[in-house]
Amino acid sequence: AETNMFRTNGQNLSSMGNKKRDINGPLIVVSNRLPFVLSKNSDGELVRKQSAGGLVTAVAPVVVECKGTWIGWSGSFDLKPGDPIPESDPEDKAPTAGLKSNQVNIYIYIYLLD
């Protein structure tokens, strides 16, 4: 007997094909990184480019479609609280282009790291 390891609501995922499923609640992705990379251009301005990774490629379009939230770190030690994070270029067709930037400051007390 074949065992289906991956199921959703009792349905074999491989049998779903390209069917769209109704989203019953908000989608929140929590990752160690954001789905885009921030770097500085020759003028010293922050620019945003899509990360090249399987998680980003697979999940970002779903997050955009259901107006979800992606929580992660920019990966930049140069980014200061309050520094504006650029939106994607209007010409950008990457899966992450529809994700809007919003920065929330998180404070970690040093004694918690000991």
CSV table of C-alpha atoms in Angstrom, one decimal:
chain,number,residue,atom,x,y,z
A,1,ALA,CA,0.0,0.0,0.0
A,2,GLU,CA,1.3,3.4,-0.9
A,3,THR,CA,1.7,5.9,2.0
A,4,ASN,CA,1.1,9.5,1.3
A,5,MET,CA,3.3,11.4,3.8
A,6,PHE,CA,2.2,14.9,2.9
A,7,ARG,CA,-1.5,15.6,3.3
A,8,THR,CA,-3.7,18.6,3.8
A,9,ASN,CA,-7.2,18.1,5.0
A,10,GLY,CA,-6.8,14.4,4.3
A,11,GLN,CA,-6.1,15.0,0.6
A,12,ASN,CA,-2.9,13.8,-1.1
A,13,LEU,CA,-1.0,16.9,-2.1
A,14,SER,CA,0.3,15.3,-5.3
A,15,SER,CA,-3.3,14.8,-6.5
A,16,MET,CA,-4.1,18.5,-6.1
A,17,GLY,CA,-2.3,19.4,-9.3
A,18,ASN,CA,-2.6,23.1,-10.1
A,19,LYS,CA,-5.8,23.5,-8.1
A,20,LYS,CA,-6.0,26.7,-6.1
A,21,ARG,CA,-7.0,26.4,-2.4
A,22,ASP,CA,-8.9,28.8,-0.4
A,23,ILE,CA,-6.8,30.6,2.2
A,24,ASN,CA,-8.6,30.4,5.5
A,25,GLY,CA,-6.4,32.8,7.4
A,26,PRO,CA,-3.3,35.0,7.1
A,27,LEU,CA,-0.1,33.5,6.0
A,28,ILE,CA,2.9,34.5,8.1
A,29,VAL,CA,6.4,33.2,7.1
A,30,VAL,CA,9.1,33.5,9.8
A,31,SER,CA,12.6,33.0,8.4
A,32,ASN,CA,16.1,33.9,9.4
A,33,ARG,CA,16.4,36.1,6.4
A,34,LEU,CA,14.2,38.4,4.3
A,35,PRO,CA,13.2,37.2,0.8
A,36,PHE,CA,15.4,40.0,-0.7
A,37,VAL,CA,18.9,41.2,-0.2
A,38,LEU,CA,19.7,44.8,0.6
A,39,SER,CA,23.0,46.3,-0.6
A,40,LYS,CA,24.4,49.7,-1.4
A,41,ASN,CA,24.8,51.0,-4.9
A,42,SER,CA,27.7,53.2,-6.1
A,43,ASP,CA,25.8,56.3,-4.7
A,44,GLY,CA,25.6,54.7,-1.2
A,45,GLU,CA,21.8,54.2,-1.5
A,46,LEU,CA,20.2,51.0,-0.4
A,47,VAL,CA,18.9,48.8,-3.3
A,48,ARG,CA,16.8,45.7,-3.0
A,49,LYS,CA,17.2,42.5,-5.1
A,50,GLN,CA,15.5,39.1,-4.8
A,51,SER,CA,17.4,36.4,-2.8
A,52,ALA,CA,18.3,33.4,-4.8
A,53,GLY,CA,16.9,30.5,-2.8
A,54,GLY,CA,14.4,27.7,-3.0
A,55,LEU,CA,12.3,28.9,-0.1
A,56,VAL,CA,12.0,32.4,-1.6
A,57,THR,CA,11.2,31.1,-5.1
A,58,ALA,CA,8.6,28.7,-3.8
A,59,VAL,CA,6.9,30.6,-1.0
A,60,ALA,CA,7.2,34.4,-2.0
A,61,PRO,CA,4.5,34.2,-4.7
A,62,VAL,CA,2.1,32.6,-2.3
A,63,VAL,CA,2.8,35.2,0.4
A,64,VAL,CA,2.2,38.0,-2.1
A,65,GLU,CA,-1.0,36.4,-3.5
A,66,CYS,CA,-2.6,36.1,-0.1
A,67,LYS,CA,-1.3,39.4,1.2
A,68,GLY,CA,0.7,37.6,3.9
A,69,THR,CA,3.7,38.7,6.0
A,70,TRP,CA,7.3,37.6,5.8
A,71,ILE,CA,9.3,38.2,9.0
A,72,GLY,CA,13.1,38.0,8.8
A,73,TRP,CA,16.4,39.8,9.2
A,74,SER,CA,17.9,41.9,6.4
A,75,GLY,CA,21.3,40.3,6.9
A,76,SER,CA,22.9,43.7,7.1
A,77,PHE,CA,24.8,45.0,10.1
A,78,ASP,CA,24.9,48.4,8.4
A,79,LEU,CA,21.2,48.9,8.5
A,80,LYS,CA,20.2,51.2,11.4
A,81,PRO,CA,16.8,51.4,13.1
A,82,GLY,CA,14.6,53.8,11.1
A,83,ASP,CA,16.7,53.5,7.9
A,84,PRO,CA,14.2,53.3,5.0
A,85,ILE,CA,14.0,49.9,3.3
A,86,PRO,CA,13.5,50.4,-0.4
A,87,GLU,CA,10.5,49.0,-2.2
A,88,SER,CA,11.1,46.8,-5.3
A,89,ASP,CA,11.7,48.5,-8.6
A,90,PRO,CA,8.4,49.0,-10.5
A,91,GLU,CA,9.9,47.0,-13.4
A,92,ASP,CA,10.8,44.1,-11.2
A,93,LYS,CA,9.0,40.9,-12.1
A,94,ALA,CA,10.6,38.7,-9.4
A,95,PRO,CA,8.3,36.8,-7.0
A,96,THR,CA,9.3,39.1,-4.2
A,97,ALA,CA,8.4,42.3,-6.0
A,98,GLY,CA,4.9,42.4,-4.5
A,99,LEU,CA,6.2,42.2,-0.9
A,100,LYS,CA,6.1,45.6,0.7
A,101,SER,CA,8.8,46.7,3.1
A,102,ASN,CA,8.0,47.5,6.7
A,103,GLN,CA,10.6,47.7,9.5
A,104,VAL,CA,9.8,46.9,13.1
A,105,ASN,CA,12.5,47.5,15.6
A,106,ILE,CA,13.3,44.6,18.0
A,107,TYR,CA,15.3,45.2,21.1
A,108,ILE,CA,17.4,42.4,22.6
A,109,TYR,CA,18.9,42.9,26.0
A,110,ILE,CA,22.5,41.7,26.1
A,111,TYR,CA,22.0,39.9,29.4
A,112,LEU,CA,19.6,37.5,27.6
A,113,LEU,CA,22.4,36.3,25.4
A,114,ASP,CA,24.6,35.1,28.2
